[in-house]
Tab-separated table of C-alpha atoms and ligand atoms in Angstrom:
chain	number	residue	atom	x	y	z
A	1	UNK	CA	111.061	-61.540	-117.549
A	2	UNK	CA	107.685	-60.605	-116.064
A	3	UNK	CA	107.107	-60.535	-112.312
A	4	UNK	CA	104.379	-62.220	-110.283
A	5	UNK	CA	102.660	-60.416	-107.410
A	6	UNK	CA	100.561	-62.868	-105.415
A	7	UNK	CA	97.271	-61.523	-104.091
A	8	UNK	CA	96.477	-63.155	-100.724
A	9	UNK	CA	92.994	-61.644	-100.231
A	10	UNK	CA	91.278	-64.984	-100.556
A	11	UNK	CA	93.235	-66.537	-97.726
A	12	UNK	CA	91.585	-63.819	-95.643
A	13	UNK	CA	88.217	-64.584	-97.262
A	14	UNK	CA	88.385	-68.124	-95.843
A	15	UNK	CA	89.458	-66.849	-92.416
A	16	UNK	CA	86.650	-64.277	-92.329
A	17	UNK	CA	84.101	-66.989	-93.140
A	18	UNK	CA	84.554	-68.025	-89.477
A	19	UNK	CA	85.958	-64.721	-88.141
A	20	UNK	CA	88.805	-66.843	-86.776
A	21	UNK	CA	92.608	-66.602	-86.856
A	22	UNK	CA	93.322	-69.174	-89.581
A	23	UNK	CA	94.236	-69.314	-92.367
A	24	UNK	CA	96.392	-66.232	-91.943
A	25	UNK	CA	97.203	-64.123	-95.037
A	26	UNK	CA	100.359	-62.989	-93.244
A	27	UNK	CA	101.707	-66.553	-93.214
A	28	UNK	CA	100.479	-67.101	-96.780
A	29	UNK	CA	102.341	-63.985	-97.936
A	30	UNK	CA	105.602	-65.234	-96.408
A	31	UNK	CA	105.124	-68.672	-97.955
A	32	UNK	CA	104.398	-67.102	-101.352
A	33	UNK	CA	107.616	-65.085	-101.109
A	34	UNK	CA	109.592	-68.196	-100.150
A	35	UNK	CA	108.130	-69.923	-103.229
A	36	UNK	CA	109.442	-67.119	-105.435
A	37	UNK	CA	106.713	-64.465	-105.612
A	38	UNK	CA	108.152	-61.111	-106.675
A	39	UNK	CA	105.562	-59.202	-104.697
A	40	UNK	CA	102.532	-59.439	-102.437
A	41	UNK	CA	99.202	-57.761	-103.161
A	42	UNK	CA	96.434	-57.072	-100.644
A	43	UNK	CA	93.187	-55.192	-101.204
A	44	UNK	CA	92.014	-53.327	-98.112
A	45	UNK	CA	88.356	-52.820	-98.912
A	46	UNK	CA	86.246	-50.145	-97.301
A	47	UNK	CA	83.971	-52.859	-95.807
A	48	UNK	CA	86.988	-54.955	-94.628
A	49	UNK	CA	85.333	-58.093	-95.984
A	50	UNK	CA	88.610	-60.006	-96.287
A	51	UNK	CA	91.907	-58.225	-95.584
A	52	UNK	CA	91.925	-56.447	-92.190
A	53	UNK	CA	94.003	-53.459	-91.112
A	54	UNK	CA	96.100	-55.758	-88.944
A	55	UNK	CA	96.993	-57.884	-91.999
A	56	UNK	CA	98.274	-54.868	-93.901
A	57	UNK	CA	100.306	-53.638	-90.910
A	58	UNK	CA	101.984	-57.009	-90.297
A	59	UNK	CA	102.575	-57.805	-93.970
A	60	UNK	CA	104.191	-54.351	-94.286
A	61	UNK	CA	106.633	-55.357	-91.537
A	62	UNK	CA	107.329	-58.864	-92.838
A	63	UNK	CA	107.177	-58.434	-96.643
A	64	UNK	CA	110.630	-58.779	-98.137
A	65	UNK	CA	109.691	-58.155	-101.759
A	66	UNK	CA	107.269	-55.459	-102.952
A	67	UNK	CA	104.014	-54.730	-101.173
A	68	UNK	CA	101.210	-53.588	-103.476
A	69	UNK	CA	98.197	-52.141	-101.662
A	70	UNK	CA	95.015	-52.130	-103.733
A	71	UNK	CA	92.595	-49.486	-102.506
A	72	UNK	CA	89.894	-47.049	-103.463
A	73	UNK	CA	90.955	-43.403	-103.734
A	74	UNK	CA	89.197	-42.346	-100.525
A	75	UNK	CA	90.561	-39.992	-97.862
A	76	UNK	CA	90.715	-42.869	-95.356
A	77	UNK	CA	92.658	-45.175	-97.693
A	78	UNK	CA	95.077	-42.491	-98.851
A	79	UNK	CA	95.930	-41.724	-95.233
A	80	UNK	CA	96.405	-45.436	-94.417
A	81	UNK	CA	98.708	-45.821	-97.429
A	82	UNK	CA	100.776	-42.789	-96.456
A	83	UNK	CA	101.218	-44.214	-92.954
A	84	UNK	CA	101.853	-47.875	-93.922
A	85	UNK	CA	104.017	-46.968	-96.947
A	86	UNK	CA	103.649	-49.896	-99.327
A	87	UNK	CA	106.098	-49.696	-102.227
A	88	UNK	CA	103.130	-49.590	-104.598
A	89	UNK	CA	99.462	-48.603	-104.521
A	90	UNK	CA	96.985	-49.730	-107.159
A	91	UNK	CA	93.921	-47.508	-107.147
A	92	UNK	CA	90.784	-49.520	-107.895
A	93	UNK	CA	87.100	-48.636	-108.147
A	94	UNK	CA	85.064	-50.108	-105.309
A	95	UNK	CA	81.371	-50.844	-104.974
A	96	UNK	CA	79.996	-52.401	-101.816
A	97	UNK	CA	77.679	-54.797	-103.643
A	98	UNK	CA	80.275	-56.298	-106.001
A	99	UNK	CA	81.759	-59.773	-105.461
A	100	UNK	CA	85.156	-58.583	-106.647
A	101	UNK	CA	86.470	-55.539	-108.527
A	102	UNK	CA	84.214	-55.484	-111.564
A	103	UNK	CA	85.648	-52.911	-113.929
A	104	UNK	CA	88.494	-50.477	-114.356
A	105	UNK	CA	88.546	-46.976	-112.899
A	106	UNK	CA	86.565	-44.278	-114.645
A	107	UNK	CA	89.727	-42.266	-115.144
A	108	UNK	CA	88.318	-39.939	-117.794
A	109	UNK	CA	85.395	-38.701	-115.655
A	110	UNK	CA	87.294	-38.503	-112.361
A	111	UNK	CA	90.541	-36.923	-113.551
A	112	UNK	CA	90.561	-34.097	-111.006
A	113	UNK	CA	89.845	-36.148	-107.880
A	114	UNK	CA	92.097	-39.027	-108.937
A	115	UNK	CA	94.899	-36.691	-109.770
A	116	UNK	CA	94.791	-35.241	-106.221
A	117	UNK	CA	95.059	-38.725	-104.672
A	118	UNK	CA	97.839	-39.727	-107.077
A	119	UNK	CA	99.861	-36.607	-106.195
A	120	UNK	CA	99.535	-37.207	-102.437
A	121	UNK	CA	100.621	-40.839	-102.747
A	122	UNK	CA	103.520	-40.005	-105.056
A	123	UNK	CA	104.656	-37.264	-102.670
A	124	UNK	CA	104.792	-40.030	-100.038
A	125	UNK	CA	107.270	-41.940	-102.218
A	126	UNK	CA	104.750	-44.552	-103.361
A	127	UNK	CA	104.593	-45.898	-106.939
A	128	UNK	CA	101.000	-45.384	-108.111
A	129	UNK	CA	99.203	-47.586	-110.621
A	130	UNK	CA	95.631	-47.171	-111.825
A	131	UNK	CA	93.551	-50.297	-112.440
A	132	UNK	CA	91.974	-49.566	-115.811
A	133	UNK	CA	90.134	-51.027	-118.756
A	134	UNK	CA	92.204	-51.445	-121.907
A	135	UNK	CA	91.031	-48.358	-123.821
A	136	UNK	CA	93.259	-45.795	-125.578
A	137	UNK	CA	91.547	-42.742	-124.048
A	138	UNK	CA	92.027	-44.257	-120.586
A	139	UNK	CA	95.779	-44.737	-121.170
A	140	UNK	CA	96.042	-41.074	-122.200
A	141	UNK	CA	94.027	-39.895	-119.173
A	142	UNK	CA	96.150	-42.055	-116.824
A	143	UNK	CA	99.226	-40.365	-118.226
A	144	UNK	CA	97.697	-36.872	-117.851
A	145	UNK	CA	96.812	-37.595	-114.225
A	146	UNK	CA	100.438	-38.376	-113.456
A	147	UNK	CA	100.152	-42.076	-112.577
A	148	UNK	CA	103.373	-44.075	-112.666
A	149	UNK	CA	101.660	-46.966	-114.380
A	150	UNK	CA	98.500	-48.845	-115.227
A	151	UNK	CA	97.262	-52.281	-114.313
A	152	UNK	CA	95.274	-53.453	-117.326
A	153	UNK	CA	92.030	-55.181	-116.358
A	154	UNK	CA	92.109	-58.699	-117.822
A	155	UNK	CA	88.720	-59.765	-116.403
A	156	UNK	CA	86.765	-59.391	-119.651
A	157	UNK	CA	89.435	-61.374	-121.498
A	158	UNK	CA	89.411	-64.067	-118.796
A	159	UNK	CA	85.622	-64.370	-118.750
A	160	UNK	CA	85.089	-64.168	-122.531
A	161	UNK	CA	82.344	-66.524	-123.657
A	162	UNK	CA	83.825	-67.325	-127.069
A	163	UNK	CA	87.195	-67.596	-128.808
A	164	UNK	CA	86.396	-64.532	-130.958
A	165	UNK	CA	85.512	-62.443	-127.927
A	166	UNK	CA	88.671	-63.568	-126.115
A	167	UNK	CA	90.851	-62.717	-129.104
A	168	UNK	CA	89.204	-59.301	-129.492
A	169	UNK	CA	89.878	-58.562	-125.804
A	170	UNK	CA	93.463	-59.722	-126.161
A	171	UNK	CA	93.961	-57.306	-129.057
A	172	UNK	CA	92.621	-54.438	-126.928
A	173	UNK	CA	95.028	-55.374	-124.119
A	174	UNK	CA	97.952	-55.522	-126.576
A	175	UNK	CA	97.115	-52.128	-128.091
A	176	UNK	CA	96.712	-50.471	-124.687
A	177	UNK	CA	99.908	-52.048	-123.347
A	178	UNK	CA	101.773	-50.651	-126.308
A	179	UNK	CA	100.233	-47.155	-126.029
A	180	UNK	CA	100.767	-47.026	-122.249
A	181	UNK	CA	104.389	-47.999	-122.670
A	182	UNK	CA	104.906	-45.329	-125.375
A	183	UNK	CA	103.490	-42.781	-122.927
A	184	UNK	CA	106.086	-43.862	-120.369
A	185	UNK	CA	103.672	-45.733	-118.093
A	186	UNK	CA	104.674	-49.001	-116.440
A	187	UNK	CA	102.309	-51.772	-117.538
A	188	UNK	CA	100.917	-54.419	-115.208
A	189	UNK	CA	97.924	-56.712	-115.725
A	190	UNK	CA	95.548	-58.685	-113.590
A	191	UNK	CA	92.142	-60.025	-112.724
A	192	UNK	CA	90.732	-63.432	-113.545
A	193	UNK	CA	94.058	-64.825	-114.754
A	194	UNK	CA	94.578	-68.532	-114.211
A	195	UNK	CA	96.976	-71.334	-115.158
A	196	UNK	CA	95.491	-71.585	-118.656
A	197	UNK	CA	94.544	-68.104	-119.760
A	198	UNK	CA	97.704	-66.385	-118.499
A	199	UNK	CA	99.762	-67.859	-121.333
A	200	UNK	CA	98.489	-65.577	-124.131
A	201	UNK	CA	98.761	-62.451	-121.973
A	202	UNK	CA	102.302	-63.152	-120.890
A	203	UNK	CA	103.377	-62.999	-124.540
A	204	UNK	CA	102.713	-59.229	-124.480
A	205	UNK	CA	106.200	-57.796	-124.007
A	206	UNK	CA	105.197	-54.481	-122.383
A	207	UNK	CA	103.543	-56.212	-119.403
A	208	UNK	CA	106.103	-56.224	-116.604
A	209	UNK	CA	104.026	-57.643	-113.776
A	210	UNK	CA	100.961	-59.790	-113.161
A	211	UNK	CA	98.766	-59.543	-110.049
A	212	UNK	CA	97.127	-62.922	-109.566
A	213	UNK	CA	95.132	-64.135	-106.589
A	214	UNK	CA	92.086	-66.320	-106.846
A	215	UNK	CA	93.444	-69.049	-109.124
A	216	UNK	CA	96.614	-69.429	-107.027
A	217	UNK	CA	94.794	-69.571	-103.690
A	218	UNK	CA	92.195	-71.984	-105.130
A	219	UNK	CA	94.933	-74.292	-106.447
A	220	UNK	CA	96.787	-74.144	-103.167
A	221	UNK	CA	93.889	-76.022	-101.537
A	222	UNK	CA	94.996	-79.039	-103.595
A	223	UNK	CA	98.753	-78.650	-103.944
A	224	UNK	CA	99.764	-76.176	-101.223
A	225	UNK	CA	100.751	-72.530	-101.601
A	226	UNK	CA	104.383	-73.295	-102.343
A	227	UNK	CA	103.607	-75.451	-105.386
A	228	UNK	CA	100.742	-73.235	-106.582
A	229	UNK	CA	102.976	-70.129	-106.557
A	230	UNK	CA	105.916	-71.941	-108.182
A	231	UNK	CA	103.710	-73.218	-111.002
A	232	UNK	CA	102.276	-69.758	-111.706
A	233	UNK	CA	105.665	-68.068	-111.460
A	234	UNK	CA	107.001	-70.520	-114.071
A	235	UNK	CA	104.122	-69.675	-116.418
A	236	UNK	CA	104.454	-65.929	-115.950
A	237	UNK	CA	108.202	-65.961	-116.555
B	1	PXP	N1	94.161	-56.785	-109.734
B	1	PXP	C1	93.171	-56.088	-109.142
B	1	PXP	C2	93.169	-54.610	-109.267
B	1	PXP	C3	92.176	-56.741	-108.384
B	1	PXP	O1	91.207	-56.029	-107.784
B	1	PXP	C4	92.252	-58.139	-108.232
B	1	PXP	C5	91.248	-58.844	-107.387
B	1	PXP	O2	91.391	-58.438	-106.070
B	1	PXP	C6	93.310	-58.811	-108.857
B	1	PXP	C7	94.244	-58.126	-109.622
B	1	PXP	C8	93.482	-60.296	-108.739
B	1	PXP	O3	92.415	-60.906	-109.392
B	1	PXP	P1	92.192	-62.475	-109.214
B	1	PXP	O4	91.952	-62.710	-107.762
B	1	PXP	O5	91.012	-62.742	-110.083
B	1	PXP	O6	93.459	-63.135	-109.687
């Protein structure tokens, strides 16, 4: 049965629109856990556009499931992670101008620098995933670097403009999930997944966990976080 990690970044996006105290991603994280989330994901971006340091600190203290910190592999972020000690870190590429994470990590080109960050985090007892595009050479490089797992980028699948394109992307995700699993990597998936497109991806047996944010937080405006999380958890499982 696959797990659902709920990303609460976009609760913070709404709060930061007014630089106010509400809505609070800390409260949203607790409500998501009460609704059955298996984990909570937050992305502490270099520009702090949504999640703030204070959010990460408090969620670390209150999270009762598994805290997954998404971050770039910078010296600052590695030292925050080693101090805060989330159970899991997902290393993501980060560009200041992007609206959201736009592509997987360039694992092949940055093997040496990524491998140093991965070792430091693992030495701190943290499970390390790399957020990557579904490509065979990237699975092999992730394994060489010593990552514990990969989070397969489902954004291209989710945003596919045609049925053929979507099916081709799904095949790539299936092949990479299978290769990653053969290499001993844990397989997670996320980005752009919603109540409709998650169904085909959840049929892939190697995927153990889904990180889903935007669609759940958007739906919670209509039905509340509790219902939105329960509905997604039912689909994922
Ligand atoms: N996984 C990673 C690595 C991400 O960067 C994001 C977006 O923050 C997600 C999953 C969740 O994507 P979405 O908000 O589109 O569900």
